[in-house]
Coordinates of C-alpha atoms in Angstrom, one line a residue:
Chain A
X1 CA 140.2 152.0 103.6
X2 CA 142.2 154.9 104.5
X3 CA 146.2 155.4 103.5
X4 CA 147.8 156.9 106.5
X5 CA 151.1 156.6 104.8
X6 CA 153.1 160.2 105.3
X7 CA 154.8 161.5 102.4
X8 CA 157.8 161.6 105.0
X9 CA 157.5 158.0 105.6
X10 CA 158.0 156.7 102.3
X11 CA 161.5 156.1 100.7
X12 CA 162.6 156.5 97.5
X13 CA 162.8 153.3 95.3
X14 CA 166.3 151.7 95.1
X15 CA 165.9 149.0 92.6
X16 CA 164.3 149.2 89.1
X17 CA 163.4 146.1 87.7
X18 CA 163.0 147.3 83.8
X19 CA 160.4 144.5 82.0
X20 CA 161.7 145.8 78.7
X21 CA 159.8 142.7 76.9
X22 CA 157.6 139.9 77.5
X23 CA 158.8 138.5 74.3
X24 CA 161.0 135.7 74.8
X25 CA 162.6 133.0 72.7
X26 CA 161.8 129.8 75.6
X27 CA 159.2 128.2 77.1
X28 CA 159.9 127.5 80.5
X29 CA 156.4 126.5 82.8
X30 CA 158.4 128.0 85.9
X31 CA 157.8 131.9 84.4
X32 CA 156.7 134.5 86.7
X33 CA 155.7 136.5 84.1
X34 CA 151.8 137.0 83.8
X35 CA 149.9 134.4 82.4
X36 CA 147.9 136.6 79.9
X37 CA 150.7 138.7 78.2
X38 CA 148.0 139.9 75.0
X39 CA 149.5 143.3 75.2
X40 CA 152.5 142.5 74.5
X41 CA 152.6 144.3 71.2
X42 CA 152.1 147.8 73.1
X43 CA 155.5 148.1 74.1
X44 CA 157.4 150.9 75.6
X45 CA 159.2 153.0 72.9
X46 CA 163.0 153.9 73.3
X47 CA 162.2 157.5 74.6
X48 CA 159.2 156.3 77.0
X49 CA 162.2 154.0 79.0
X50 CA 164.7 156.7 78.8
X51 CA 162.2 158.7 80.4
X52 CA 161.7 156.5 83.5
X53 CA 165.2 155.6 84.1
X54 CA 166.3 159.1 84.3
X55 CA 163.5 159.9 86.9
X56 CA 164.0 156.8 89.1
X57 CA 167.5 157.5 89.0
X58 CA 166.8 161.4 90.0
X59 CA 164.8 160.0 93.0
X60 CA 167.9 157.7 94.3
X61 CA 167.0 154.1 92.0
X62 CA 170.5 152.6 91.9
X63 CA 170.2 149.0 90.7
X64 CA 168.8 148.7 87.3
X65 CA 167.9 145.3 86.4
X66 CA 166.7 144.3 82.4
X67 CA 164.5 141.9 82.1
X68 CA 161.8 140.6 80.4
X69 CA 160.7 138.0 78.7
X70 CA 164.2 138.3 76.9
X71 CA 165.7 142.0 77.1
X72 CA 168.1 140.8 74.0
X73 CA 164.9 141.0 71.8
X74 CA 164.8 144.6 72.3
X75 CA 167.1 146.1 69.5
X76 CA 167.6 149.6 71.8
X77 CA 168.9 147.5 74.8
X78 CA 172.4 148.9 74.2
X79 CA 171.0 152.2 73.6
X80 CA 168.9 152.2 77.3
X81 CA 172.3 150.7 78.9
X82 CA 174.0 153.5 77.8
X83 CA 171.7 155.7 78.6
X84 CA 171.7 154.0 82.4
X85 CA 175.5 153.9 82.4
X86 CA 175.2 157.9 82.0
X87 CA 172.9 158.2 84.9
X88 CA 174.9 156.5 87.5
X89 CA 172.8 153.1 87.4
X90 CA 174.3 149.9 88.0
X91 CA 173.1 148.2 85.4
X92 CA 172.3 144.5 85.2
X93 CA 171.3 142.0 82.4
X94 CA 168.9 139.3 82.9
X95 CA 169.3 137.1 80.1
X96 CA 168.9 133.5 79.0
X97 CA 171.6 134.0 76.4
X98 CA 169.5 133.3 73.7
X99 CA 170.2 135.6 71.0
X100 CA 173.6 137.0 72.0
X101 CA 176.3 137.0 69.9
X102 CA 180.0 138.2 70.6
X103 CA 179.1 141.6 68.7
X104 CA 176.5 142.4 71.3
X105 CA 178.4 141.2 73.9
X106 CA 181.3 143.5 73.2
X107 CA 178.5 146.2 72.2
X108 CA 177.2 146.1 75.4
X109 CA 180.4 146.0 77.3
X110 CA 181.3 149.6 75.1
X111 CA 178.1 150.6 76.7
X112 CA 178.7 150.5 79.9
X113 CA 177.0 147.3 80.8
X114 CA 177.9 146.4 84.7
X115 CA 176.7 142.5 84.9
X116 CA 175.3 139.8 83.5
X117 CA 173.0 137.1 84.8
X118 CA 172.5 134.1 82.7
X119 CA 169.9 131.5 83.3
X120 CA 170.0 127.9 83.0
X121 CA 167.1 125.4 83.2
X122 CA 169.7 122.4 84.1
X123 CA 173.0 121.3 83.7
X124 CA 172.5 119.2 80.5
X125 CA 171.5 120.0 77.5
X126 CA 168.5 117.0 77.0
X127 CA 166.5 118.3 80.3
X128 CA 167.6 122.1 79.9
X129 CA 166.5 122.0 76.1
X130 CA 163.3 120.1 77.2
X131 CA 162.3 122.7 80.4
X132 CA 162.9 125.6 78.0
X133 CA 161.4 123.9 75.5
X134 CA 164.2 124.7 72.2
X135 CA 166.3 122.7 70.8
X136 CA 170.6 123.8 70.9
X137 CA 169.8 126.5 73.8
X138 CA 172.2 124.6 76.2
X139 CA 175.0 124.5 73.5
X140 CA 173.8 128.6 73.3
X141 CA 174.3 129.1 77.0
X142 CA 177.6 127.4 77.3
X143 CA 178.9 129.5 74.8
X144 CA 177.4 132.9 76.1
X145 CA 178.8 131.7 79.8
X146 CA 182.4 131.6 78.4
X147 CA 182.0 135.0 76.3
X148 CA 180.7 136.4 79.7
X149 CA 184.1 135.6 81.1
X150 CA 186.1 136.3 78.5
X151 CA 184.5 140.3 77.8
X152 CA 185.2 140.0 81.7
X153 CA 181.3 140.7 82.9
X154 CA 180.8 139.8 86.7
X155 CA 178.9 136.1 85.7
X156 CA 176.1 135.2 88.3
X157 CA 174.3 132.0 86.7
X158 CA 170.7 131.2 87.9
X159 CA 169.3 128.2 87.9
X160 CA 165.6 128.0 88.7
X161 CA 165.3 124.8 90.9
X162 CA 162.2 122.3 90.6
X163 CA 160.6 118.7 91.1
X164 CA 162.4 118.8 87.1
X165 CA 165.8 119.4 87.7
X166 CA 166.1 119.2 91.7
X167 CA 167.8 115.5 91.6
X168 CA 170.7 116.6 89.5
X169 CA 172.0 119.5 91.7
X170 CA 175.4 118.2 92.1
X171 CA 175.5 118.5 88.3
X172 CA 174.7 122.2 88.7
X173 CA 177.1 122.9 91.4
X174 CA 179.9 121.3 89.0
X175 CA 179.0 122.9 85.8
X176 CA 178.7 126.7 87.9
X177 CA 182.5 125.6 89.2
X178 CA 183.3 124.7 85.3
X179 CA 181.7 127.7 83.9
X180 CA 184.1 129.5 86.4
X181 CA 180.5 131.6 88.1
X182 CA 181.1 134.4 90.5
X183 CA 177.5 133.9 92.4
X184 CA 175.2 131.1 91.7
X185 CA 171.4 131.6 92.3
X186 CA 170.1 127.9 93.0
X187 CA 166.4 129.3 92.9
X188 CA 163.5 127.2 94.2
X189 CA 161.1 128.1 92.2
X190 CA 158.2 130.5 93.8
X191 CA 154.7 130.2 92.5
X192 CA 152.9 133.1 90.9
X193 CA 152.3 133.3 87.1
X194 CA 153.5 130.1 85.5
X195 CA 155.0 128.7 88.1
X196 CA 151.5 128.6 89.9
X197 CA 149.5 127.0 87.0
X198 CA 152.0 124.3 86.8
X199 CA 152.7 124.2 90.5
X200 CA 151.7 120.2 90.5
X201 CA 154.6 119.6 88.3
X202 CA 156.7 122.0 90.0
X203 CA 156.8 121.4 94.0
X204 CA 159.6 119.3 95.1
X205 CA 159.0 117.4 97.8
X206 CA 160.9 118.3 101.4
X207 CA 162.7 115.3 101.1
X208 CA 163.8 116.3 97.8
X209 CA 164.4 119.8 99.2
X210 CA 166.9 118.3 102.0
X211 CA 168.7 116.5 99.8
X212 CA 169.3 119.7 97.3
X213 CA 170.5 121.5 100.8
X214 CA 172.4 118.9 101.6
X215 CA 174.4 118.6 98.7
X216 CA 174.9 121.9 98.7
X217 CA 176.4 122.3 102.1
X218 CA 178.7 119.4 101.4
X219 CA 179.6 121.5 98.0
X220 CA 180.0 124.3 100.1
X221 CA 182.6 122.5 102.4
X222 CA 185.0 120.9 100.3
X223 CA 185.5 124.8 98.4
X224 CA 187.4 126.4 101.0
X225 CA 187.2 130.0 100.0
X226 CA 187.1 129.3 95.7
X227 CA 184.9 128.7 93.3
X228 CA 181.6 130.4 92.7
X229 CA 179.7 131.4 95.4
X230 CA 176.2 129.3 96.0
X231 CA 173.0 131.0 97.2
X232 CA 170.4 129.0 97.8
X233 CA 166.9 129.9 97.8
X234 CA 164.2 127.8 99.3
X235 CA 160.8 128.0 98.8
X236 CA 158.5 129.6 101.3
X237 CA 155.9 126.4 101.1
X238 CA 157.9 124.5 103.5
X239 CA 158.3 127.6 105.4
X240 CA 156.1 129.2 109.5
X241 CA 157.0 132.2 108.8
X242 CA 156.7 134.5 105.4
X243 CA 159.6 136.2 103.2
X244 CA 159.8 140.0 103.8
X245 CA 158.6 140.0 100.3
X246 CA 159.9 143.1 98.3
X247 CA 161.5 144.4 101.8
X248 CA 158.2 145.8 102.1
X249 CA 155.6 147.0 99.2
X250 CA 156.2 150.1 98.0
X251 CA 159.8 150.4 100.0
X252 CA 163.0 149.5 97.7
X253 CA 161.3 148.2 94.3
X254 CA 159.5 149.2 91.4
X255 CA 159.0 147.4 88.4
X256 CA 157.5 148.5 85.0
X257 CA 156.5 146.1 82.4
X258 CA 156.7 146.3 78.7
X259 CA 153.4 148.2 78.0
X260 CA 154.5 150.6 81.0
X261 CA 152.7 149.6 83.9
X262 CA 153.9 150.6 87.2
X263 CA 154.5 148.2 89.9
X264 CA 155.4 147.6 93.4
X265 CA 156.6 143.9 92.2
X266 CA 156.7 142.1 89.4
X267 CA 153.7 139.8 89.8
X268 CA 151.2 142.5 91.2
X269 CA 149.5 143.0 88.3
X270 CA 147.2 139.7 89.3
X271 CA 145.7 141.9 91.9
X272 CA 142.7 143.8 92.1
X273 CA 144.1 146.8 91.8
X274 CA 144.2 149.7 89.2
X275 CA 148.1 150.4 88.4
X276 CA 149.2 153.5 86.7
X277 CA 151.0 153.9 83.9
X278 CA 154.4 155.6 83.5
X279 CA 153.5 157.0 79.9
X280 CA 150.5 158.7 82.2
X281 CA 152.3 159.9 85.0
X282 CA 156.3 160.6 85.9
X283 CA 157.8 157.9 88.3
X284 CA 158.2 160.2 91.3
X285 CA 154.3 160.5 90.9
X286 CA 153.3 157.3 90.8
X287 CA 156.1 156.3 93.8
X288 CA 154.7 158.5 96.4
X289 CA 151.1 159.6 95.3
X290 CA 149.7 156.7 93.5
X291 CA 146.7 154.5 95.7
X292 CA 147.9 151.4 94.6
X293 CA 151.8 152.1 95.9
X294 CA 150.2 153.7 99.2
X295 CA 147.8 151.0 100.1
X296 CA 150.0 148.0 101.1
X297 CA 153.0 150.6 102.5
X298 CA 152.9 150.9 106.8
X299 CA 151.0 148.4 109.0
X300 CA 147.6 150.4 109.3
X301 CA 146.2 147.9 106.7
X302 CA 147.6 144.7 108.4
X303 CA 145.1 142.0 109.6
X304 CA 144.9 139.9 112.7
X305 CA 147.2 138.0 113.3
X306 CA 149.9 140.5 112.3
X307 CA 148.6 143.9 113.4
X308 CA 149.5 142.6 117.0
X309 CA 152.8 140.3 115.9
X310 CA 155.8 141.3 116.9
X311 CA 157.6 140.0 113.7
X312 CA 155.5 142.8 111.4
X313 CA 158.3 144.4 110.7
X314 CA 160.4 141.8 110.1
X315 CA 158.3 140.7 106.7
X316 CA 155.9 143.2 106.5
X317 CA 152.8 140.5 106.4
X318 CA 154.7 138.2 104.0
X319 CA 153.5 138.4 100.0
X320 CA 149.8 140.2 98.9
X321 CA 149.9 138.1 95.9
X322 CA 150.5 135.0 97.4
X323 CA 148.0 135.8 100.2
X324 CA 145.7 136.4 97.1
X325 CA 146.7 133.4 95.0
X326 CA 145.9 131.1 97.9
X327 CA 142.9 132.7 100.1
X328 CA 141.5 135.0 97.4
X329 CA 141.8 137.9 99.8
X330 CA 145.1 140.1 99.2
X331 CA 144.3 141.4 102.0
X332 CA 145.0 138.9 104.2
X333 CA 148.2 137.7 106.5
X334 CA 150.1 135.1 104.0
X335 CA 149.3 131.7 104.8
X336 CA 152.8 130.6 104.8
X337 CA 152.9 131.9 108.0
X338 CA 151.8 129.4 110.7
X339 CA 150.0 132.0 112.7
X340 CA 147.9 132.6 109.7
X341 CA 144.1 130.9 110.0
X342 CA 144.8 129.7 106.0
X343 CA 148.3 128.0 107.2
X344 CA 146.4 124.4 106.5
X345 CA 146.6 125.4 103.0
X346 CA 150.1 125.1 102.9
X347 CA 150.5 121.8 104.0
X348 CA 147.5 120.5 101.8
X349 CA 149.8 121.9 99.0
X350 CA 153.1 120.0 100.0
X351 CA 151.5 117.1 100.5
X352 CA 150.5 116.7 97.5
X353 CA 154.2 117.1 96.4
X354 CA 155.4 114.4 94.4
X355 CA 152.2 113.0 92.9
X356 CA 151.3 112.7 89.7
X357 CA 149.6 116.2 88.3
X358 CA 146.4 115.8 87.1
X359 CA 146.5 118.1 84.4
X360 CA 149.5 118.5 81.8
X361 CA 152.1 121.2 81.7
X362 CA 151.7 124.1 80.4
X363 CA 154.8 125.9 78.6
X364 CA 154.6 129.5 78.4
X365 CA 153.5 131.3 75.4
X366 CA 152.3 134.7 74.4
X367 CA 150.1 132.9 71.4
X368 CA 146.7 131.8 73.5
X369 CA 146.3 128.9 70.6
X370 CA 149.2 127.6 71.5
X371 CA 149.6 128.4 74.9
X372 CA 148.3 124.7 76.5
X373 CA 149.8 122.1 73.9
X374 CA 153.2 122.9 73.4
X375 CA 156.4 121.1 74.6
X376 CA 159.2 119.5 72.3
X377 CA 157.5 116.0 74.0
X378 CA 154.8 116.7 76.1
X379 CA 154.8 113.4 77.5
X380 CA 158.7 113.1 78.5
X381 CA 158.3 116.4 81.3
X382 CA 156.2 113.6 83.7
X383 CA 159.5 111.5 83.1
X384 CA 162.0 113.8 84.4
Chain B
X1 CA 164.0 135.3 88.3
X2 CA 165.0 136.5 92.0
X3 CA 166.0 139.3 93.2
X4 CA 168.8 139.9 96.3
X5 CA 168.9 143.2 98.0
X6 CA 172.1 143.5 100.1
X7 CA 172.2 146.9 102.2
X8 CA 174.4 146.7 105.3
X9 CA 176.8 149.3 107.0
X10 CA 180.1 149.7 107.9
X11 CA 180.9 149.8 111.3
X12 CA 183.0 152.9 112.4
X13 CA 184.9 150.5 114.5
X14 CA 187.1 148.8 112.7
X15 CA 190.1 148.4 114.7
X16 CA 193.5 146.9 114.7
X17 CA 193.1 145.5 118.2
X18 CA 193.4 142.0 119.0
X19 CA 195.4 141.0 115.7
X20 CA 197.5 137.7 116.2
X21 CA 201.0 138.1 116.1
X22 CA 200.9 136.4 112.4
X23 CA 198.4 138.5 111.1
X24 CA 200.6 141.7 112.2
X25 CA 203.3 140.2 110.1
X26 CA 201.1 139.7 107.5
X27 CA 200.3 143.1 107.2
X28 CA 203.0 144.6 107.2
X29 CA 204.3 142.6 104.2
X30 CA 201.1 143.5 102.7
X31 CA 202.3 147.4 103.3
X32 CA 204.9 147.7 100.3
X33 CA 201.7 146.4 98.2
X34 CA 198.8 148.5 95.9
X35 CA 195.5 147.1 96.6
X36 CA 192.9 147.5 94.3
X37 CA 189.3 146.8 93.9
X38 CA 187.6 144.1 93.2
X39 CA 186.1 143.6 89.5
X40 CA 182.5 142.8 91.0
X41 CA 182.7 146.2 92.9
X42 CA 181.9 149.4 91.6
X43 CA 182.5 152.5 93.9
X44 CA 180.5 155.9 93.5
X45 CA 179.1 158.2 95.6
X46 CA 175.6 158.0 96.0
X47 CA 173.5 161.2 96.8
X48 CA 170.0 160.0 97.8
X49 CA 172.0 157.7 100.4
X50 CA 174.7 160.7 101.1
X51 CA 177.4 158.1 101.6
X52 CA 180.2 156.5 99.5
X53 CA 178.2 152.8 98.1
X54 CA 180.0 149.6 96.8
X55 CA 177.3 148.5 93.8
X56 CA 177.9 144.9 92.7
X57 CA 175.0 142.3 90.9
X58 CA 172.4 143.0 92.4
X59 CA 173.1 144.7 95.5
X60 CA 174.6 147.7 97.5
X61 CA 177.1 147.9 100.6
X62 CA 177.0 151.8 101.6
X63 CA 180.1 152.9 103.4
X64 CA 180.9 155.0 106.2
X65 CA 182.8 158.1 105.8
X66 CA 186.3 156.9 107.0
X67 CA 185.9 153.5 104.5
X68 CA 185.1 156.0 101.8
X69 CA 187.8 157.7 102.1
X70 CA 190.3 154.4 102.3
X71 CA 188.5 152.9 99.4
X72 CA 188.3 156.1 97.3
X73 CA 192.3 156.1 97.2
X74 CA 192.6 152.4 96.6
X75 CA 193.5 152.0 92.8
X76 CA 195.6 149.7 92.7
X77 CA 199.2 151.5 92.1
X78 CA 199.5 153.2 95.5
X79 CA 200.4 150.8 98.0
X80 CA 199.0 150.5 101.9
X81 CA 201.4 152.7 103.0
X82 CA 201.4 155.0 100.2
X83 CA 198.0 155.4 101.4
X84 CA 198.3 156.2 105.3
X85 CA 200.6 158.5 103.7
X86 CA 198.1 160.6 102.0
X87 CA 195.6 160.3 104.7
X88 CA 197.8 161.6 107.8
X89 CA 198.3 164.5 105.1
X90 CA 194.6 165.1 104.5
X91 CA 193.5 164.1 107.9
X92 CA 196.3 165.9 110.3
X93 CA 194.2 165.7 113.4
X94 CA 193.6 161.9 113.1
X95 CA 194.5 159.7 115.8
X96 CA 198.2 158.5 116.3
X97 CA 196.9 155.0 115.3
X98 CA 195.5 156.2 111.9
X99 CA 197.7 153.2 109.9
X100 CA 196.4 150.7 112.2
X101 CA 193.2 151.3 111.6
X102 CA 193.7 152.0 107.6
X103 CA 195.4 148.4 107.6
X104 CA 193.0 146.6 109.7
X105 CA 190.1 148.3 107.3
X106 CA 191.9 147.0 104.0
X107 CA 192.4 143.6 105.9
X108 CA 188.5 143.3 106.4
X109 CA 187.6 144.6 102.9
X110 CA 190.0 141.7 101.6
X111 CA 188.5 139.5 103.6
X112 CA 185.2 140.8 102.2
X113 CA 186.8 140.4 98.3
X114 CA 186.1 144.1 98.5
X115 CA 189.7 144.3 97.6
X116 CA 192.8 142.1 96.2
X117 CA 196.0 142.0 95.7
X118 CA 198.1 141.8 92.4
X119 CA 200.8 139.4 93.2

């Protein structure tokens, strides 16, 4: 197939999502990290990152998000903030807390750090400690949250939202207020790495779903201009019409992963595509010349029904890689839409919402021994 | 994790028009105060975008030229006035109505949280 992109056409990136490491201290089955992570140990070096962040930044990248796995494993985090700061970047940290200290806090703070996003699995330590699978990390979290304040970071919390922890979201919205929270992403989880092998154990139901709203609105109501502010997310399942997923591939984001893989989203590695490499190529390269980055960008490679909808530029065809986790073609129109010919898969998913899973939970792990069997009690996730 | 993009402009328009007689008191009490922004926001010029951008988590808010050059003198010592002052001095072909305008701008960037006040 042909790329009638124009080079005029395309703009530049505006967010960088920086997968510093896929290294991370928990566990949790919701990832959306890849599901084989062997390179792991072919990390980026300190001069390889520097190098990408100064070109994004020189082609107009503004938002610079570190993430991983967990960013606080990289010991030249403060090193690449600093070197962000310099650049103009607004510079966020996607962490779980696990492993900060009040040295690095204040470190990071001296470096220019902007914000701070800390995740929670729930809003008690038994099912947080269990989702995550390690012992304390609640206890960790709680006490990162209040250095967060106190160093006087912006504090967005994120909790990731599933059939695990969905029934206690009045919890959440309390413990955000407590934690004192500027924004509050109540995420429903969305299903690609992980999250998709453990999708059984994942889906809440729409019932469920309601409720969660629900609660939320009432939350909502009763704040009257205080307290964090809640964003809910719900999941595109339940949804007739797709997310404009990534405002459009190759339009606003780029990510690169640890071993320096260039991407037009963080999950698009499961596609069957080649993607370059940034120690290969500079980032202005890649961004405007690369096959990959061209093929999904314009409408000349939609499919019926969407080369004829008038909503195409409203979500660009929905996701590729959920059109490919679900149909196995990633070239087709996403099936959450209900003008897709695969919508039926959708609702044979959410159906099955609710029931038992047939196969256990898998926790995430680098190690492929250990990858299947883990969890501090297998047994007690079907509990909760 | 998620990901928010927030992009959206600044209309021109922002006008004082239409402000409830409370609301014009309001204001002008707010006058003898120093607004300044908000810790989430960070203000900088951005060049690929060629405009004046608010950055907070995860997001972007680019300004017009006329906000930019409101939100570049906020700092939180000068107060609202001292402000129209220094913009009928850069600006001396604005429009008579160049406070109202300033004032009704800082009163939507409050209500925004773009801005507080220091009590």
């Amino acid at each position: 197939m042909s790329n009638e992109v124009s080079q005029d056409t395309i703009t530049p990136p505006l967010w960088l999502l920086a997968e510093i490491t896929y290294q991370c201290p928990l566990h949790c089955p919701y990832c959306s990290n890849p599901v084989n992570m062997e390179e792991t140990h072919n990390e980026l070096s300190t001069d390889h990152w520097k190098r990408v962040l100064t070109e994004a930044r020189e082609m107009g990248a503004v938002q610079l998000g570190f993430s991983g796995g967990e960013p606080l494993l990289r010991k030249d985090l403060e090193q690449l903030v600093e070197h962000a700061r310099e650049l103009g970047f607004y510079t966020n940290l996607i962490t779980s807390g696990i492993g900060m200290t009040e040295k690095r806090i204040a470190k990071l703070k001296e470096a220019g750090l902007d914000h701070i996003q800390l995740s929670f699995q729930a809003a008690n330590a038994e099912i947080n400690d269990l989702i995550g699978n390690k012992r304390h990390s609640f206890e960790q979290k709680l006490k990162i949250a209040k250095l967060v304040k106190q160093y006087d970071y912006p504090m967005v919390l994120n909790f990731c939202i599933t059939a695990q922890n969905i029934h206690e979201i009045e919890d959440v919205l309390a413990l955000s207020t407590t934690l004192n929270a500027d924004f509050v992403e109540l995420a429903t989880v969305q299903y690609y790495g992980w999250a998709y092998e453990n999708r059984d154990h994942l889906l809440p139901t729409a019932a469920q779903l309601k409720e969660a709203e629900d609660a939320v609105n009432r939350y909502r109501a009763k704040q009257q201009d205080s307290g964090p502010k809640f964003i809910f997310v719900t999941p595109d399942y339940y949804e007739s019409r797709p997310k404009a997923c990534m405002n459009g591939w190759g339009s606003t984001f780029l990510t690169v992963t640890p071993d320096g893989s260039a991407l037009p989203c963080h999950s698009a590695k499961i596609l069957p595509l080649t993607f370059p490499n940034v120690k290969a190529r500079s980032v202005h390269d890649i961004w405007f010349n690369d096959f990959s980055f061209n093929h999904f960008r314009g409408d000349s490679w939609m499919p019926s029904p969407c080369k004829d909808c008038d909503e195409k530029d409203k979500d660009f065809g929905g996701c590729r890689c959920q059109a490919y986790l679900l149909t196995g073609d990633m070239n087709k129109t996403d099936p959450v839409c209900s003008k897709s010919p695969d919508h039926h898969l959708m609702k044979s998913i959410t159906d099955k919402a609710g029931e038992k899973p047939s196969k256990a939970i898998k926790y995430r792990s680098v190690d492929k021994k250990t990858r299947c069997e883990y969890g501090l009690n297998a047994s007690q996730s079907y509990a909760i | 994790m998620t990901m928010s993009n927030s992009q959206d402009s600044v209309s021109d328009n922002v006008t004082g028009s239409g402000l409830t007689q409370e609301l014009t008191q309001e204001l002008s009490q707010k006058l003898a105060k120093a607004p300044k922004l908000n810790r989430l926001f960070r203000l900088q010029f951005e060049k690929a975008q060629d405009c004046h951008v608010l950055l907070f988590p995860e997001g972007m808010i680019k300004l017009n030229p006329s906000a930019a050059e409101i939100l570049t003198r906020v700092d939180g010592v000068k107060t609202q006035q001292e402000i129209c002052d220094e913009l009928r001095v850069a600006f001396p072909d604005a429009p008579e109505d160049l406070d109202e305008d300033v004032k009704a701008f800082l009163l939507h960037a409050e209500e925004k949280k773009w801005v507080v006040y220091v009590e």
